Amino acid sequence: MYGEVLRTSAGAAESGHKATERRRAVHRSITTHCCFCAMGCAMTATVDGETGEVLGFKPHPAHPVNRGRQCMLGHAAPEQLRHRDRLLRPLIRHGGRLKPAAWEEALDLVARRWLDIRSELGAQALGVYSGGSLTTEKCYLLGKFARVAMGTPNVDYNGRFCMSAASAALNMAFGVDRGLNMPLEDLAEADCLVLVGTNAAETLPVIMSYFQRAKNRGARIIGVDLRLTWTARLADMHLPVRPGTDLALANGLLHVLVRENLVDLPYIAARTRGFEAVKEAVEPCTPARVAAITGVPEEDLVYAARLLGRAERAVILTGRGCEQHSKGVETVLAWINLALATGRVGRPGSGFGTLTGQANGQGGREHGLKADQLPGFRSIEDAAARRHVAEVWGIPEALIPGKGKSAYELLAACGSGEIRGLFVLGSNPAVSAPDAGNVRRWLGGLDFLVVVDPFLSETAQLADVVLPGSTWAEEEGTVTNLEGRVLLRRRVADPPRGVRTDTEILQALARRLGAGAHFFHRSTAEVFEELRAASRGGLADYSGISYSKILLQSGVFWPCPGDDHPGTPRMFQDGFPTADGRAAFHPVRYQPAAEQPEKAHPLHLTTGRVIFHYLSGNQTRRLKLADKYPEPLVEIHPDTARNLGLREGRMARLRSLRGEALFRVKLSPHIRRDTVFVPIHWGGEEGANNLTNPALDPVCRMPEFKVCAVRAEPAAGSAAGGGIPSTPAGGWFAVLKSKREMRTSCTSTVS
Ligand SMILES: Nc1nc2c(c(=O)[nH]1)N[C@H]1C(S)=C(S)[C@@H](COP(=O)(O)OP(=O)(O)OC[C@H]3O[C@@H](n4cnc5c(=O)[nH]c(N)nc54)[C@H](O)[C@@H]3O)O[C@H]1N2
Ligand SMILES: Nc1nc2c(c(=O)[nH]1)N[C@H]1C(S)=C(S)[C@@H](COP(=O)(O)OP(=O)(O)OC[C@H]3O[C@@H](n4cnc5c(=O)[nH]c(N)nc54)[C@H](O)[C@@H]3O)O[C@H]1N2
Ligand code: SF4
Ligand SMILES: [Mo]
């Protein structure tokens, strides 16, 4: 399936001409995987065998993840490879401006400044900030680089802003964090799907084909979102919840299920612990009370509970909508309680899962990019885990630092002066961190900021040294998709002339820091061999996975603890990896979001994605696709807009206690009247994160991206600009291959 197919191009026009004969090229087909979302769609690149030039990409017709489908982001991804904005030389700041420099000069400077900071203030004054777009090999190497080469405990990644709430809840309830603990195929087998705070139609578009298959079999779908999104339109029921109240909704549903005897008592007795405390906790969560908190009508709540409770097989899936809150962990636990009480987890076509976002959001969090973890999902505070990893790394255990600071706290430590030198590789926190105005000031005030990126990001613009990084198709490596399937991204093209791969950069810096011997890998495959060994015996055990096995099986699901082990598509069939083999219920009680609307800031603000752009936008704002959505739009209900004097296509200024931002107005009857939605893909004065609240979840340190209080007012500004993109009939699913599948049958409207 992944094999390189050699074939000769012999176009009709070429035949017969000697000159063209000579140019007959041997073309190669190389299978890789999309760099954007966590579906990990397989794509095939055709490469000129003589020149190495990439001639084109198309979705892989047979790979089981996407079977010939891809979305418009996947289609646009290859434009990055030879984009004119690519950074081709290192940049060093001189006299306030970034100027081109030679590689050796830039690398020497970076190492020298880090060594200076380290000897003056200690290694903990250095930090590493990274992201889930990187391959698992790079994540592994960077985690090791921070601890072994730089010697600092302070390494974390943007997954803290993404998956950390679900990750903590999964660990607490099931003993392990794999986003989907069942294969994607199971989703198509469900009779009821509950989609909580996910707009998969725009964020994981290809997954919609699995939902649609379930629906075609008669499955009932419940969508929980404060907007009637294209995802919610696939649903039979839309529950337009008030932002930040999903926990109350889940408890209310469980209350009804208990009352109506729709819980699975034999499953609860055999496979779980702690149900009685949860039953008690949901006792007061009557439909009337829950309706008052969530805004979801009582009868809809009861109807939804019955749909879920009576379905033979049901899956509950959460997205960032319900997770990115200061009560994110408890909210996910509340939905897990529902899945456990109805006996779903560990059964075919059933279960609970979180929809991982970034291409390698899963692999990144497994192999050592988190401040508290070592490879294989090992705790950095566990003595046996430390010994195992120290042995693989060939260093004394005492040299592995302890737990470091979480992402937002790492950035805040740049502001307080605790961190003086930061190394950013694979993230753009000047746009994507909460309360970004402050974060930009903190980053700008550092003694020494180094950024590695293929494009000059807003964070790179603040740096002292910028190193041109490679893109996904320029370096081989594995990624783990949202279902826990380890995939191999093959290298399709060489980096542009002047650019080094991320791995080469880490190796060159390690040498200069005196740690070269620990980073002496001759290939990515060698890094993978090391990480396999480091993961052996851990929860995310990759020890039985090899590149050849991935190619043979179209991906391998972890855990895969031995060479002859086939991998584990569906987990928990025989038990949970907890001390007693049971899943744990956790009683949770609703508490309001950290910030509520008040007179000066009367609206809820929520933030999220549109299909045309990816995350901080540093990659996608440059692509042709951006013409379809060139500037950020604030979605607001027409009645709310009228009261505030806001008009379609004109500008609005939003203000929160933290800052302000400008957006063009898009009227939408599909959003709650008390809430406005803005996309996150811009920085500067269009930055959603100028407004957001950095209140953190006490357990996982997730910021409250999804709800804060704002006011909105008309702003001066031209009515020109990109205009409001119109939505194609049938919604964005129209970009998927089988348009025929797209029907909507929503039964409720937004209040
Ligand atoms: N096109 C595109 N695709 C992407 C990305 C991208 O940037 N662009 N990013 C990738 C990444 S990293 C991630 S993490 C995923 C994220 O994927 P999603 O979780 O699907 O994305 P969001 O748009 O952040 O949020 C989903 C929905 O939550 C709703 N929402 C907001 N607040 C609440 C609330 O309090 N409760 C409930 N129930 N719903 C709420 C919003 O209206 C929104 O429709 O997408 C991945 N895929
Ligand atoms: N308000 C609000 N804020 C949010 C969210 C939200 O919903 N609301 N969502 C949060 C979530 S879920 C996430 S995941 C974060 C993500 O936020 P960021 O981490 O800022 O996301 P990206 O834009 O993917 O940043 C990746 C950077 O690395 C570069 N890059 C990509 N691939 C490579 C590579 O292989 N090598 C190198 N060297 N560089 C590479 C890209 O050009 C880009 O500049 O944002 C969070 N911020
Ligand atoms: S669904 Fe995700 S992985 Fe597939 S093509 Fe689109 S962005 Fe890429
Ligand atoms: Mo994410």
CSV table of C-alpha atoms in Angstrom, one decimal, residues 263-665:
chain,number,residue,atom,x,y,z
A,263,VAL,CA,-28.2,2.3,33.1
A,264,ASP,CA,-26.4,-1.0,32.6
A,265,LEU,CA,-26.1,-2.4,36.1
A,266,PRO,CA,-24.4,-5.7,35.2
A,267,TYR,CA,-21.7,-3.8,33.3
A,268,ILE,CA,-21.3,-1.2,36.2
A,269,ALA,CA,-21.0,-4.1,38.7
A,270,ALA,CA,-18.5,-6.1,36.6
A,271,ARG,CA,-16.3,-3.4,35.0
A,272,THR,CA,-16.3,-0.2,37.0
A,273,ARG,CA,-16.0,1.3,40.5
A,274,GLY,CA,-17.5,4.3,42.2
A,275,PHE,CA,-20.9,4.5,40.6
A,276,GLU,CA,-22.8,5.1,43.8
A,277,ALA,CA,-21.1,8.4,44.4
A,278,VAL,CA,-21.9,9.5,40.9
A,279,LYS,CA,-25.5,8.5,41.2
A,280,GLU,CA,-25.7,10.6,44.3
A,281,ALA,CA,-24.0,13.6,42.6
A,282,VAL,CA,-26.5,13.6,39.7
A,283,GLU,CA,-29.5,13.1,42.0
A,284,PRO,CA,-30.2,16.9,42.2
A,285,CYS,CA,-29.6,17.4,38.4
A,286,THR,CA,-33.2,17.4,37.4
A,287,PRO,CA,-34.2,18.3,33.8
A,288,ALA,CA,-35.7,21.5,35.1
A,289,ARG,CA,-32.5,22.6,36.9
A,290,VAL,CA,-30.3,21.6,34.1
A,291,ALA,CA,-32.5,23.4,31.5
A,292,ALA,CA,-32.1,26.6,33.6
A,293,ILE,CA,-28.3,26.3,33.5
A,294,THR,CA,-27.7,25.0,30.0
A,295,GLY,CA,-30.6,26.6,28.1
A,296,VAL,CA,-31.5,23.2,26.6
A,297,PRO,CA,-35.2,22.6,26.9
A,298,GLU,CA,-36.3,19.9,29.4
A,299,GLU,CA,-38.1,17.8,26.9
A,300,ASP,CA,-35.0,17.7,24.6
A,301,LEU,CA,-32.9,16.6,27.5
A,302,VAL,CA,-35.2,13.7,28.3
A,303,TYR,CA,-35.5,12.8,24.6
A,304,ALA,CA,-31.7,12.8,24.1
A,305,ALA,CA,-31.2,10.7,27.3
A,306,ARG,CA,-33.7,8.1,25.9
A,307,LEU,CA,-32.0,8.0,22.5
A,308,LEU,CA,-28.7,7.4,24.1
A,309,GLY,CA,-30.0,4.9,26.8
A,310,ARG,CA,-32.0,2.8,24.4
A,311,ALA,CA,-29.5,2.5,21.6
A,312,GLU,CA,-27.9,-0.9,21.3
A,313,ARG,CA,-24.5,0.6,20.5
A,314,ALA,CA,-23.5,4.2,21.3
A,315,VAL,CA,-20.5,6.4,21.1
A,316,ILE,CA,-19.9,9.7,22.9
A,317,LEU,CA,-17.3,11.9,21.4
A,318,THR,CA,-16.0,15.2,22.8
A,319,GLY,CA,-14.1,18.0,21.0
A,320,ARG,CA,-12.5,21.3,22.2
A,321,GLY,CA,-15.9,23.0,22.6
A,322,CYS,CA,-16.5,21.2,25.9
A,323,GLU,CA,-12.8,20.6,26.8
A,324,GLN,CA,-11.1,24.0,26.6
A,325,HIS,CA,-12.5,25.3,29.8
A,326,SER,CA,-11.2,25.9,33.3
A,327,LYS,CA,-13.4,22.9,34.3
A,328,GLY,CA,-12.4,20.9,31.2
A,329,VAL,CA,-11.2,17.7,33.0
A,330,GLU,CA,-14.4,17.5,35.1
A,331,THR,CA,-16.5,18.1,32.0
A,332,VAL,CA,-14.9,15.2,30.2
A,333,LEU,CA,-15.3,13.0,33.3
A,334,ALA,CA,-19.0,13.8,33.3
A,335,TRP,CA,-19.4,12.5,29.7
A,336,ILE,CA,-17.2,9.5,30.5
A,337,ASN,CA,-19.5,8.8,33.5
A,338,LEU,CA,-22.4,8.6,31.0
A,339,ALA,CA,-20.6,6.2,28.7
A,340,LEU,CA,-19.6,3.9,31.6
A,341,ALA,CA,-23.1,4.0,33.2
A,342,THR,CA,-24.6,2.9,29.9
A,343,GLY,CA,-22.1,0.1,29.6
A,344,ARG,CA,-20.4,1.3,26.4
A,345,VAL,CA,-16.7,1.3,26.9
A,346,GLY,CA,-14.7,-1.6,25.5
A,347,ARG,CA,-17.5,-2.9,23.4
A,348,PRO,CA,-17.6,-3.0,19.5
A,349,GLY,CA,-19.4,0.0,17.9
A,350,SER,CA,-19.6,1.7,21.3
A,351,GLY,CA,-17.5,3.8,23.7
A,352,PHE,CA,-16.2,7.2,24.7
A,353,GLY,CA,-13.6,9.1,22.8
A,354,THR,CA,-12.0,12.5,22.4
A,355,LEU,CA,-11.3,13.8,18.9
A,356,THR,CA,-7.6,14.7,18.8
A,357,GLY,CA,-6.9,17.8,16.7
A,358,GLN,CA,-3.4,18.0,15.4
A,359,ALA,CA,-1.8,15.6,13.0
A,360,ASN,CA,0.4,14.2,15.8
A,361,GLY,CA,-1.4,15.6,18.8
A,362,GLN,CA,-1.6,11.9,20.0
A,363,GLY,CA,2.0,10.9,19.3
A,364,GLY,CA,3.4,14.2,20.7
A,365,ARG,CA,1.8,13.6,24.0
A,366,GLU,CA,3.0,10.0,24.3
A,367,HIS,CA,6.7,10.4,23.9
A,368,GLY,CA,8.1,13.1,26.1
A,369,LEU,CA,7.0,16.6,25.0
A,370,LYS,CA,4.9,17.1,28.1
A,371,ALA,CA,6.5,18.7,31.2
A,372,ASP,CA,5.5,15.8,33.3
A,373,GLN,CA,6.1,12.8,31.0
A,374,LEU,CA,8.8,10.6,29.6
A,375,PRO,CA,8.5,8.5,26.5
A,376,GLY,CA,5.8,5.7,26.5
A,377,PHE,CA,3.4,7.8,28.6
A,378,ARG,CA,5.7,7.3,31.6
A,379,SER,CA,5.5,9.7,34.5
A,380,ILE,CA,8.7,11.7,35.0
A,381,GLU,CA,8.2,11.4,38.7
A,382,ASP,CA,8.1,7.6,38.7
A,383,ALA,CA,11.5,6.1,39.8
A,384,ALA,CA,11.2,2.9,37.7
A,385,ALA,CA,10.2,4.9,34.6
A,386,ARG,CA,13.1,7.3,35.1
A,387,ARG,CA,15.6,4.4,35.4
A,388,HIS,CA,14.3,2.7,32.3
A,389,VAL,CA,14.6,5.8,30.2
A,390,ALA,CA,17.9,6.8,31.6
A,391,GLU,CA,19.2,3.4,30.6
A,392,VAL,CA,18.0,3.8,27.0
A,393,TRP,CA,19.5,7.3,26.9
A,394,GLY,CA,22.8,6.1,28.4
A,395,ILE,CA,22.9,8.6,31.2
A,396,PRO,CA,22.6,8.4,35.1
A,397,GLU,CA,19.0,8.7,36.2
A,398,ALA,CA,19.8,11.8,38.3
A,399,LEU,CA,20.6,13.7,35.2
A,400,ILE,CA,16.9,13.5,34.0
A,401,PRO,CA,15.3,16.7,35.4
A,402,GLY,CA,12.0,16.6,37.3
A,403,LYS,CA,8.6,17.9,36.3
A,404,GLY,CA,8.7,21.3,34.4
A,405,LYS,CA,6.2,24.1,33.8
A,406,SER,CA,3.0,23.6,31.8
A,407,ALA,CA,2.6,25.6,28.5
A,408,TYR,CA,0.9,28.7,29.8
A,409,GLU,CA,3.0,28.7,33.0
A,410,LEU,CA,6.1,28.4,30.9
A,411,LEU,CA,5.1,31.5,28.9
A,412,ALA,CA,4.2,33.3,32.1
A,413,ALA,CA,7.6,32.4,33.5
A,414,CYS,CA,9.1,34.3,30.5
A,415,GLY,CA,7.2,37.3,31.7
A,416,SER,CA,8.3,37.0,35.3
A,417,GLY,CA,12.0,36.6,34.4
A,418,GLU,CA,12.2,33.0,35.7
A,419,ILE,CA,12.8,31.8,32.1
A,420,ARG,CA,15.3,33.9,30.1
A,421,GLY,CA,15.9,31.8,27.0
A,422,LEU,CA,13.1,30.1,25.1
A,423,PHE,CA,13.4,27.7,22.2
A,424,VAL,CA,10.2,27.4,20.1
A,425,LEU,CA,9.9,24.7,17.5
A,426,GLY,CA,6.6,23.8,16.0
A,427,SER,CA,4.3,26.4,17.5
A,428,ASN,CA,3.2,30.0,17.2
A,429,PRO,CA,2.2,31.1,20.8
A,430,ALA,CA,2.2,34.8,19.9
A,431,VAL,CA,-1.1,34.0,18.2
A,432,SER,CA,-2.4,30.8,19.8
A,433,ALA,CA,-1.8,31.4,23.6
A,434,PRO,CA,-4.6,32.9,25.7
A,435,ASP,CA,-4.3,36.6,26.6
A,436,ALA,CA,-1.9,36.8,23.7
A,437,GLY,CA,-1.2,40.5,24.2
A,438,ASN,CA,0.6,39.7,27.4
A,439,VAL,CA,2.3,36.7,25.9
A,440,ARG,CA,3.7,38.8,23.0
A,441,ARG,CA,5.1,41.2,25.6
A,442,TRP,CA,6.6,38.4,27.6
A,443,LEU,CA,8.2,36.8,24.5
A,444,GLY,CA,9.5,40.2,23.3
A,445,GLY,CA,11.1,40.8,26.7
A,446,LEU,CA,13.2,37.6,26.8
A,447,ASP,CA,17.0,37.7,26.8
A,448,PHE,CA,17.1,35.2,24.0
A,449,LEU,CA,14.3,33.7,21.9
A,450,VAL,CA,15.0,31.2,19.2
A,451,VAL,CA,12.3,30.0,16.7
A,452,VAL,CA,12.5,27.2,14.2
A,453,ASP,CA,9.8,27.5,11.5
A,454,PRO,CA,9.4,27.1,7.8
A,455,PHE,CA,7.6,30.5,7.7
A,456,LEU,CA,8.2,33.7,9.5
A,457,SER,CA,5.5,33.4,12.2
A,458,GLU,CA,4.3,36.1,14.6
A,459,THR,CA,6.5,34.4,17.2
A,460,ALA,CA,9.5,34.3,14.9
A,461,GLN,CA,9.1,38.0,14.3
A,462,LEU,CA,9.9,38.5,18.0
A,463,ALA,CA,12.9,36.2,18.0
A,464,ASP,CA,16.6,36.9,18.3
A,465,VAL,CA,17.4,34.0,16.0
A,466,VAL,CA,15.1,32.3,13.5
A,467,LEU,CA,16.2,29.1,11.9
A,468,PRO,CA,14.4,27.9,8.7
A,469,GLY,CA,12.6,24.6,9.5
A,470,SER,CA,11.4,21.8,7.3
A,471,THR,CA,7.8,21.0,6.4
A,472,TRP,CA,6.1,17.7,6.9
A,473,ALA,CA,6.9,16.2,3.5
A,474,GLU,CA,10.6,17.0,3.8
A,475,GLU,CA,11.4,14.6,6.7
A,476,GLU,CA,10.4,11.0,7.2
A,477,GLY,CA,8.7,10.0,10.4
A,478,THR,CA,5.7,8.6,12.2
A,479,VAL,CA,2.5,10.2,13.4
A,480,THR,CA,-0.2,8.7,15.5
A,481,ASN,CA,-3.7,9.6,14.3
A,482,LEU,CA,-6.8,10.2,16.4
A,483,GLU,CA,-7.6,6.5,16.6
A,484,GLY,CA,-4.2,5.6,17.9
A,485,ARG,CA,-3.0,4.3,14.6
A,486,VAL,CA,0.7,4.8,14.0
A,487,LEU,CA,1.3,5.9,10.4
A,488,LEU,CA,4.5,6.5,8.5
A,489,ARG,CA,4.9,9.8,6.7
A,490,ARG,CA,7.5,9.3,4.0
A,491,ARG,CA,9.8,12.0,2.8
A,492,VAL,CA,8.6,13.2,-0.5
A,493,ALA,CA,10.9,16.1,-1.3
A,494,ASP,CA,14.2,17.5,-0.1
A,495,PRO,CA,13.9,20.8,1.9
A,496,PRO,CA,14.5,23.9,-0.3
A,497,ARG,CA,18.2,24.7,-0.7
A,498,GLY,CA,19.5,26.4,2.4
A,499,VAL,CA,17.0,24.7,4.7
A,500,ARG,CA,18.0,22.0,7.2
A,501,THR,CA,15.7,19.5,8.6
A,502,ASP,CA,14.6,19.9,12.2
A,503,THR,CA,16.5,16.8,13.2
A,504,GLU,CA,19.7,18.2,11.7
A,505,ILE,CA,19.2,21.4,13.6
A,506,LEU,CA,18.8,19.6,16.9
A,507,GLN,CA,21.8,17.4,16.2
A,508,ALA,CA,24.0,20.5,15.3
A,509,LEU,CA,22.9,22.3,18.5
A,510,ALA,CA,23.4,19.2,20.7
A,511,ARG,CA,27.0,18.9,19.4
A,512,ARG,CA,27.6,22.5,20.4
A,513,LEU,CA,26.2,21.9,23.8
A,514,GLY,CA,28.5,19.0,24.3
A,515,ALA,CA,25.8,16.4,24.1
A,516,GLY,CA,26.4,15.3,20.5
A,517,ALA,CA,26.9,11.6,21.4
A,518,HIS,CA,23.3,11.4,22.6
A,519,PHE,CA,22.0,12.6,19.3
A,520,PHE,CA,24.1,10.7,16.9
A,521,HIS,CA,21.3,9.1,14.8
A,522,ARG,CA,22.0,8.4,11.2
A,523,SER,CA,18.4,8.3,10.2
A,524,THR,CA,14.9,8.9,11.4
A,525,ALA,CA,14.5,5.1,11.5
A,526,GLU,CA,17.3,5.0,14.1
A,527,VAL,CA,15.4,7.6,16.2
A,528,PHE,CA,12.4,5.4,16.0
A,529,GLU,CA,14.3,2.3,17.1
A,530,GLU,CA,15.4,4.2,20.2
A,531,LEU,CA,12.0,5.5,21.0
A,532,ARG,CA,10.6,2.0,20.6
A,533,ALA,CA,13.0,0.8,23.3
A,534,ALA,CA,12.2,3.8,25.5
A,535,SER,CA,8.5,3.1,25.2
A,536,ARG,CA,8.8,-0.6,26.0
A,537,GLY,CA,6.7,-1.6,29.0
A,538,GLY,CA,5.1,1.9,29.1
A,539,LEU,CA,1.4,2.5,28.6
A,540,ALA,CA,2.0,3.7,25.0
A,541,ASP,CA,4.1,0.7,24.2
A,542,TYR,CA,5.5,1.0,20.6
A,543,SER,CA,8.2,-1.7,21.1
A,544,GLY,CA,6.5,-4.0,18.6
A,545,ILE,CA,6.1,-1.4,15.9
A,546,SER,CA,8.5,-1.0,13.0
A,547,TYR,CA,8.4,1.0,9.8
A,548,SER,CA,8.0,-2.1,7.8
A,549,LYS,CA,5.0,-3.3,10.0
A,550,ILE,CA,3.4,0.1,9.5
A,551,LEU,CA,3.7,-0.2,5.8
A,552,LEU,CA,2.4,-3.8,5.7
A,553,GLN,CA,-0.6,-3.2,7.9
A,554,SER,CA,-1.5,0.4,6.8
A,555,GLY,CA,-0.7,1.6,10.3
A,556,VAL,CA,-0.3,-0.2,13.6
A,557,PHE,CA,-2.5,0.6,16.7
A,558,TRP,CA,-0.6,0.9,20.0
A,559,PRO,CA,-0.1,-0.7,22.4
A,560,CYS,CA,1.9,-3.1,20.4
A,561,PRO,CA,4.3,-4.8,22.9
A,562,GLY,CA,6.1,-7.3,20.7
A,563,ASP,CA,7.3,-8.1,17.2
A,564,ASP,CA,4.6,-10.7,16.8
A,565,HIS,CA,1.8,-8.5,18.3
A,566,PRO,CA,-0.7,-7.2,15.7
A,567,GLY,CA,-1.4,-4.0,17.6
A,568,THR,CA,-4.6,-3.1,19.5
A,569,PRO,CA,-7.4,-1.4,17.5
A,570,ARG,CA,-10.0,-1.8,20.3
A,571,MET,CA,-8.9,-1.3,23.8
A,572,PHE,CA,-10.5,-2.3,27.2
A,573,GLN,CA,-12.2,-5.4,25.9
A,574,ASP,CA,-11.0,-7.5,28.8
A,575,GLY,CA,-10.2,-4.8,31.4
A,576,PHE,CA,-8.7,-1.4,32.0
A,577,PRO,CA,-5.0,-0.7,32.7
A,578,THR,CA,-5.9,0.5,36.2
A,579,ALA,CA,-4.8,-1.1,39.5
A,580,ASP,CA,-7.9,-3.2,39.8
A,581,GLY,CA,-8.7,-3.6,36.1
A,582,ARG,CA,-11.8,-1.5,36.5
A,583,ALA,CA,-12.8,1.9,35.0
A,584,ALA,CA,-13.4,4.6,37.6
A,585,PHE,CA,-16.4,6.8,37.9
A,586,HIS,CA,-15.8,10.3,39.2
A,587,PRO,CA,-18.6,12.4,40.8
A,588,VAL,CA,-18.4,15.9,39.4
A,589,ARG,CA,-20.5,19.0,40.0
A,590,TYR,CA,-21.2,21.9,37.8
A,591,GLN,CA,-19.5,25.2,38.5
A,592,PRO,CA,-19.9,28.3,36.3
A,593,ALA,CA,-17.1,29.4,33.9
A,594,ALA,CA,-14.5,31.7,35.4
A,595,GLU,CA,-15.9,34.8,33.7
A,596,GLN,CA,-19.6,35.5,33.3
A,597,PRO,CA,-21.2,38.3,31.2
A,598,GLU,CA,-21.9,41.5,33.2
A,599,LYS,CA,-23.0,45.0,32.3
A,600,ALA,CA,-19.8,46.2,30.6
A,601,HIS,CA,-19.2,42.8,28.8
A,602,PRO,CA,-22.7,41.4,28.2
A,603,LEU,CA,-21.9,38.6,25.7
A,604,HIS,CA,-20.2,35.2,25.9
A,605,LEU,CA,-17.3,35.0,23.5
A,606,THR,CA,-16.3,31.6,22.1
A,607,THR,CA,-13.5,30.8,19.7
A,608,GLY,CA,-12.8,28.1,17.2
A,609,ARG,CA,-12.0,27.1,13.7
A,610,VAL,CA,-13.1,27.5,10.1
A,611,ILE,CA,-12.4,24.9,7.5
A,612,PHE,CA,-10.1,27.2,5.3
A,613,HIS,CA,-7.4,27.8,7.9
A,614,TYR,CA,-5.3,25.8,10.3
A,615,LEU,CA,-4.6,26.9,13.9
A,616,SER,CA,-2.4,30.1,14.2
A,617,GLY,CA,-2.7,30.4,10.4
A,618,ASN,CA,1.0,30.8,9.9
A,619,GLN,CA,0.8,28.0,7.3
A,620,THR,CA,-2.6,28.6,5.7
A,621,ARG,CA,-2.9,32.4,5.6
A,622,ARG,CA,-0.3,32.1,2.8
A,623,LEU,CA,-2.1,29.5,0.7
A,624,LYS,CA,-4.4,30.2,-2.2
A,625,LEU,CA,-7.2,28.6,-0.2
A,626,ALA,CA,-7.1,31.8,2.0
A,627,ASP,CA,-8.7,33.7,-0.8
A,628,LYS,CA,-11.9,31.9,0.2
A,629,TYR,CA,-11.8,33.2,3.8
A,630,PRO,CA,-9.2,36.1,3.8
A,631,GLU,CA,-10.1,37.7,7.1
A,632,PRO,CA,-11.7,36.7,10.4
A,633,LEU,CA,-15.4,37.1,10.8
A,634,VAL,CA,-17.3,37.4,14.0
A,635,GLU,CA,-20.5,35.3,13.9
A,636,ILE,CA,-23.4,37.0,15.7
A,637,HIS,CA,-27.1,36.5,15.8
A,638,PRO,CA,-29.0,39.1,13.7
A,639,ASP,CA,-31.2,40.1,16.7
A,640,THR,CA,-28.1,40.7,18.9
A,641,ALA,CA,-26.4,42.6,16.1
A,642,ARG,CA,-29.4,44.8,15.6
A,643,ASN,CA,-29.5,45.8,19.3
A,644,LEU,CA,-25.8,46.7,19.1
A,645,GLY,CA,-26.0,48.6,15.8
A,646,LEU,CA,-23.7,46.0,14.0
A,647,ARG,CA,-24.3,45.4,10.3
A,648,GLU,CA,-23.3,42.5,8.0
A,649,GLY,CA,-20.0,43.2,6.3
A,650,ARG,CA,-19.1,46.1,8.6
A,651,MET,CA,-16.4,46.0,11.2
A,652,ALA,CA,-17.0,45.3,14.9
A,653,ARG,CA,-14.6,45.9,17.8
A,654,LEU,CA,-14.7,43.3,20.6
A,655,ARG,CA,-13.4,44.1,24.0
A,656,SER,CA,-12.8,41.9,27.0
A,657,LEU,CA,-11.0,42.6,30.3
A,658,ARG,CA,-7.7,41.6,28.6
A,659,GLY,CA,-7.8,43.4,25.3
A,660,GLU,CA,-9.6,44.1,22.1
A,661,ALA,CA,-9.7,42.8,18.5
A,662,LEU,CA,-11.4,43.7,15.2
A,663,PHE,CA,-13.6,41.5,13.1
A,664,ARG,CA,-15.9,41.8,10.1
A,665,VAL,CA,-19.5,41.0,11.0
